[in-house]
Coordinates of C-alpha atoms and ligand atoms in Angstrom, one line a residue:
M1 CA 7.5 -11.4 -4.6
I2 CA 4.0 -13.3 -5.3
I3 CA 1.0 -10.9 -4.6
D4 CA -2.0 -12.8 -4.5
V5 CA -5.1 -10.1 -4.6
I6 CA -8.6 -11.4 -3.8
T7 CA -11.1 -9.3 -5.1
L8 CA -14.5 -8.8 -7.1
F9 CA -13.0 -6.1 -9.0
P10 CA -9.5 -7.4 -10.5
E11 CA -10.4 -4.9 -13.6
M12 CA -9.6 -1.9 -11.2
F13 CA -6.1 -2.8 -11.2
S14 CA -5.2 -3.0 -14.8
S15 CA -4.2 0.4 -15.8
F16 CA -2.1 0.7 -12.6
L17 CA -0.2 -2.3 -13.3
Q18 CA 0.5 -1.6 -17.0
S19 CA 2.2 1.9 -16.0
S20 CA 5.3 3.5 -14.5
I21 CA 7.3 1.8 -12.3
V22 CA 5.2 -1.0 -11.2
N23 CA 5.1 -1.9 -14.6
R24 CA 8.8 -2.0 -14.6
A25 CA 8.7 -4.3 -11.4
I26 CA 6.3 -6.9 -13.1
K27 CA 8.4 -6.8 -16.2
A28 CA 11.8 -7.6 -14.3
A29 CA 9.7 -10.1 -12.5
A30 CA 10.5 -8.4 -9.2
I31 CA 6.5 -8.8 -8.4
D32 CA 3.9 -10.6 -9.8
V33 CA 0.4 -9.7 -9.0
K34 CA -2.3 -12.4 -9.7
F35 CA -6.0 -12.2 -9.2
T36 CA -8.9 -14.5 -7.7
Q37 CA -12.1 -13.5 -8.5
L38 CA -14.1 -13.9 -5.2
R39 CA -17.4 -14.2 -7.1
D40 CA -16.0 -17.8 -8.4
F41 CA -16.5 -18.7 -4.8
G42 CA -19.9 -17.2 -4.6
I43 CA -22.7 -19.3 -3.1
G44 CA -25.9 -20.7 -5.1
N45 CA -27.1 -20.1 -8.8
Y46 CA -26.1 -16.3 -8.3
N47 CA -22.5 -16.5 -6.7
Q48 CA -23.5 -14.6 -3.8
V49 CA -20.8 -13.1 -1.9
D50 CA -22.5 -10.7 0.6
D51 CA -25.4 -11.0 3.1
Y52 CA -27.4 -8.8 5.0
P53 CA -25.5 -8.3 8.4
Y54 CA -26.7 -9.8 11.8
G55 CA -28.3 -7.3 13.9
G56 CA -29.4 -5.2 11.2
G57 CA -28.4 -2.0 9.7
A58 CA -27.2 -0.8 6.6
G59 CA -24.9 -2.3 3.9
M60 CA -24.0 -5.6 3.2
V61 CA -21.1 -7.8 4.4
I62 CA -19.3 -10.1 2.5
K63 CA -20.0 -14.0 3.4
P64 CA -17.3 -15.8 5.4
E65 CA -17.3 -18.9 2.9
P66 CA -16.2 -17.3 -0.4
V67 CA -13.1 -15.9 1.2
Y68 CA -12.3 -18.8 2.8
Q69 CA -12.8 -21.1 -0.3
A70 CA -10.8 -18.3 -2.4
L71 CA -8.2 -18.3 0.7
Q72 CA -7.9 -22.4 0.3
A73 CA -7.9 -22.3 -3.3
L74 CA -4.8 -20.3 -2.7
D75 CA -3.4 -22.8 -0.3
F76 CA -2.9 -19.8 2.0
Q77 CA -1.5 -22.0 4.8
Q78 CA 1.5 -23.0 2.9
N79 CA 4.7 -21.1 4.0
K80 CA 2.8 -19.3 6.9
R81 CA 2.0 -16.1 3.9
P82 CA 1.0 -13.1 5.2
V83 CA -2.6 -12.4 4.6
I84 CA -3.6 -9.1 4.6
F85 CA -6.7 -6.9 5.0
F86 CA -7.3 -3.4 4.2
T87 CA -9.9 -1.8 6.5
P88 CA -10.3 1.7 8.3
Q89 CA -10.7 -0.1 11.6
A90 CA -6.8 -0.8 11.6
P91 CA -3.6 1.1 12.5
L92 CA -2.3 3.0 9.5
L93 CA 0.1 1.5 6.9
K94 CA 3.6 2.9 7.9
Q95 CA 6.7 2.8 5.8
T96 CA 8.2 0.3 8.5
D97 CA 5.5 -2.1 7.4
V98 CA 6.0 -1.8 3.8
N99 CA 9.8 -2.1 4.3
R100 CA 9.4 -5.2 6.4
L101 CA 6.4 -6.8 4.3
C102 CA 8.5 -5.9 0.5
Q103 CA 10.7 -8.8 1.9
T104 CA 8.3 -11.5 2.0
E105 CA 8.3 -13.8 -0.9
Q106 CA 4.4 -14.3 -1.3
L107 CA 1.7 -12.6 0.4
I108 CA -2.3 -12.5 0.1
I109 CA -4.4 -9.3 -0.1
I110 CA -8.2 -9.8 0.7
C111 CA -10.0 -6.8 -0.9
G112 CA -13.3 -6.1 1.1
H113 CA -16.2 -4.1 -0.4
Y114 CA -19.7 -2.9 0.9
K115 CA -19.6 -3.2 4.9
G116 CA -16.5 -5.2 5.0
I117 CA -16.1 -9.0 5.4
D118 CA -17.4 -11.3 8.1
Q119 CA -15.4 -10.6 11.2
R120 CA -14.4 -14.6 11.8
I121 CA -12.3 -14.4 8.6
R122 CA -10.3 -11.5 10.4
D123 CA -10.0 -13.2 13.5
A124 CA -8.9 -16.7 12.2
Y125 CA -7.0 -15.8 9.0
V126 CA -5.9 -12.8 8.4
T127 CA -2.3 -12.0 9.9
E128 CA -2.0 -8.4 9.3
E129 CA -4.7 -5.5 9.0
F130 CA -4.0 -1.8 7.8
S131 CA -5.7 1.7 7.4
I132 CA -4.2 3.6 4.6
G133 CA -6.3 6.6 6.1
D134 CA -8.7 8.5 8.1
Y135 CA -11.5 8.3 5.5
V136 CA -13.8 5.6 4.0
L137 CA -13.4 4.1 0.8
T138 CA -15.8 1.7 -1.0
G139 CA -13.7 -1.1 -1.1
G140 CA -10.1 -2.2 -0.5
E141 CA -8.7 -2.5 -4.0
L142 CA -7.4 1.3 -3.9
P143 CA -5.3 0.6 -0.7
A144 CA -4.3 -2.8 -2.1
M145 CA -3.0 -0.7 -5.1
V146 CA -1.0 1.8 -2.6
F147 CA 0.4 -1.1 -0.8
I148 CA 1.5 -2.8 -3.9
D149 CA 3.2 0.4 -5.3
A150 CA 5.0 0.9 -2.0
V151 CA 6.2 -2.5 -2.0
A152 CA 6.8 -2.4 -5.7
R153 CA 9.4 0.4 -5.7
L154 CA 11.4 -1.0 -3.1
Q155 CA 12.2 -4.1 -4.9
D156 CA 15.8 -3.2 -5.6
Q157 CA 15.9 -4.6 -9.2
V158 CA 13.2 -1.9 -9.9
L159 CA 14.4 1.2 -8.6
G160 CA 18.2 0.9 -9.5
D161 CA 18.8 3.5 -7.0
M162 CA 18.3 2.4 -3.5
E163 CA 19.7 5.9 -2.3
S164 CA 16.5 7.4 -3.8
A165 CA 14.2 4.8 -1.9
L166 CA 16.3 5.4 1.4
T167 CA 16.4 9.3 1.3
D168 CA 12.3 9.1 0.7
S169 CA 10.0 10.8 3.0
H170 CA 9.2 8.5 5.9
Q171 CA 12.4 6.4 5.6
D172 CA 14.2 8.3 8.5
G173 CA 10.9 9.0 10.1
L174 CA 10.8 12.4 8.6
L175 CA 9.2 14.3 5.5
G176 CA 11.5 14.4 2.5
C177 CA 12.9 17.8 1.8
P178 CA 11.9 20.1 -1.2
Q179 CA 13.1 19.3 -4.4
Y180 CA 13.8 21.3 -7.4
T181 CA 15.0 20.9 -11.0
R182 CA 16.0 23.0 -13.9
P183 CA 15.5 25.9 -14.9
A184 CA 17.2 28.2 -11.9
I185 CA 14.8 30.5 -12.2
F186 CA 10.9 29.7 -12.8
N187 CA 8.5 32.8 -13.1
Q188 CA 10.9 35.0 -11.1
M189 CA 11.5 32.4 -8.4
K190 CA 14.9 31.4 -7.8
V191 CA 16.1 27.8 -6.7
P192 CA 17.9 28.0 -3.1
D193 CA 21.8 29.0 -3.9
V194 CA 22.9 26.2 -1.5
L195 CA 21.5 23.7 -4.0
T196 CA 23.3 25.3 -7.0
S197 CA 26.6 25.9 -5.1
G198 CA 27.9 22.3 -5.4
D199 CA 28.9 22.1 -2.1
H200 CA 27.7 18.7 -1.0
K201 CA 28.3 18.7 2.8
K202 CA 26.1 22.0 2.6
I203 CA 23.5 20.7 0.5
S204 CA 23.1 17.6 2.5
Q205 CA 23.0 20.0 5.7
W206 CA 20.4 22.1 4.3
R207 CA 18.5 18.9 3.1
Q208 CA 18.4 18.0 6.6
E209 CA 17.1 21.0 8.1
K210 CA 14.4 21.7 5.6
A211 CA 13.3 18.0 6.3
W212 CA 13.4 18.8 9.9
E213 CA 11.6 22.0 9.6
L214 CA 8.9 20.7 7.3
T215 CA 7.9 17.8 9.4
K216 CA 7.9 20.2 12.4
R217 CA 5.4 22.3 10.6
I218 CA 3.1 19.8 8.7
R219 CA 3.4 16.5 10.9
P220 CA 4.4 17.4 14.5
D221 CA 3.6 13.8 15.3
L222 CA 5.9 12.1 13.7
I223 CA 8.5 14.1 15.7
D224 CA 7.0 13.0 19.0
E225 CA 7.3 9.6 17.9
Ligands
ADE1 N1 -11.3 0.3 3.3 C1 -12.5 1.3 3.1 N2 -11.6 2.4 3.7 C2 -10.2 2.1 4.0 C3 -9.2 2.8 4.6 N3 -9.3 4.0 4.9 N4 -8.3 2.3 4.4 C4 -8.3 1.1 4.1 N5 -9.0 0.3 3.6 C5 -10.0 0.9 3.5

């Protein structure tokens, strides 16, 4: 899977891409993350990429031309690649979106900054928009990393354990169940007996019950869905 990221701050991604499962995905050639520096498509002697919002107000808006030029440099219309933009003004990114998009061979992510990007780019060229939560970040780089992490761990060469991925929180619409590891007693707290019983049927039943209880208590909205 080739992920092209259009950003002003590619350096933000470096330690992320060099660590853990994402790094394994890159080394296994399951994903390839490439960067396009938006500044290279800036306008004039100062490579301007942002400008004041029409109608006034605080903050700057990313100009449409540099983004369009960057998209064109990536030949974005070839193969109908998804063009993803992260913004708080969008539906929440869900595991179902990640499951779907992790199967695409190539996609482009545009990272906004400041007040966002000119709406005309969003209207005409962005194909999918997602928010990663109801709060405002300084830019789209962290959401892009969240997305890359979520798709990288689903590339089967990487995880080597599809069962693990399929039993994660959200894969069945519920939160995951509590997890324990050794020692069996830690600071006087004991692991639930069922988990050390060796009875796989009971363990599986316990996990389902716990997942249900936890979801009902913490995220009743998921159960309504
Ligand atoms: N850009 C800024 N804030 C964001 C958010 N919460 N989700 C996605 N993109 C963003």
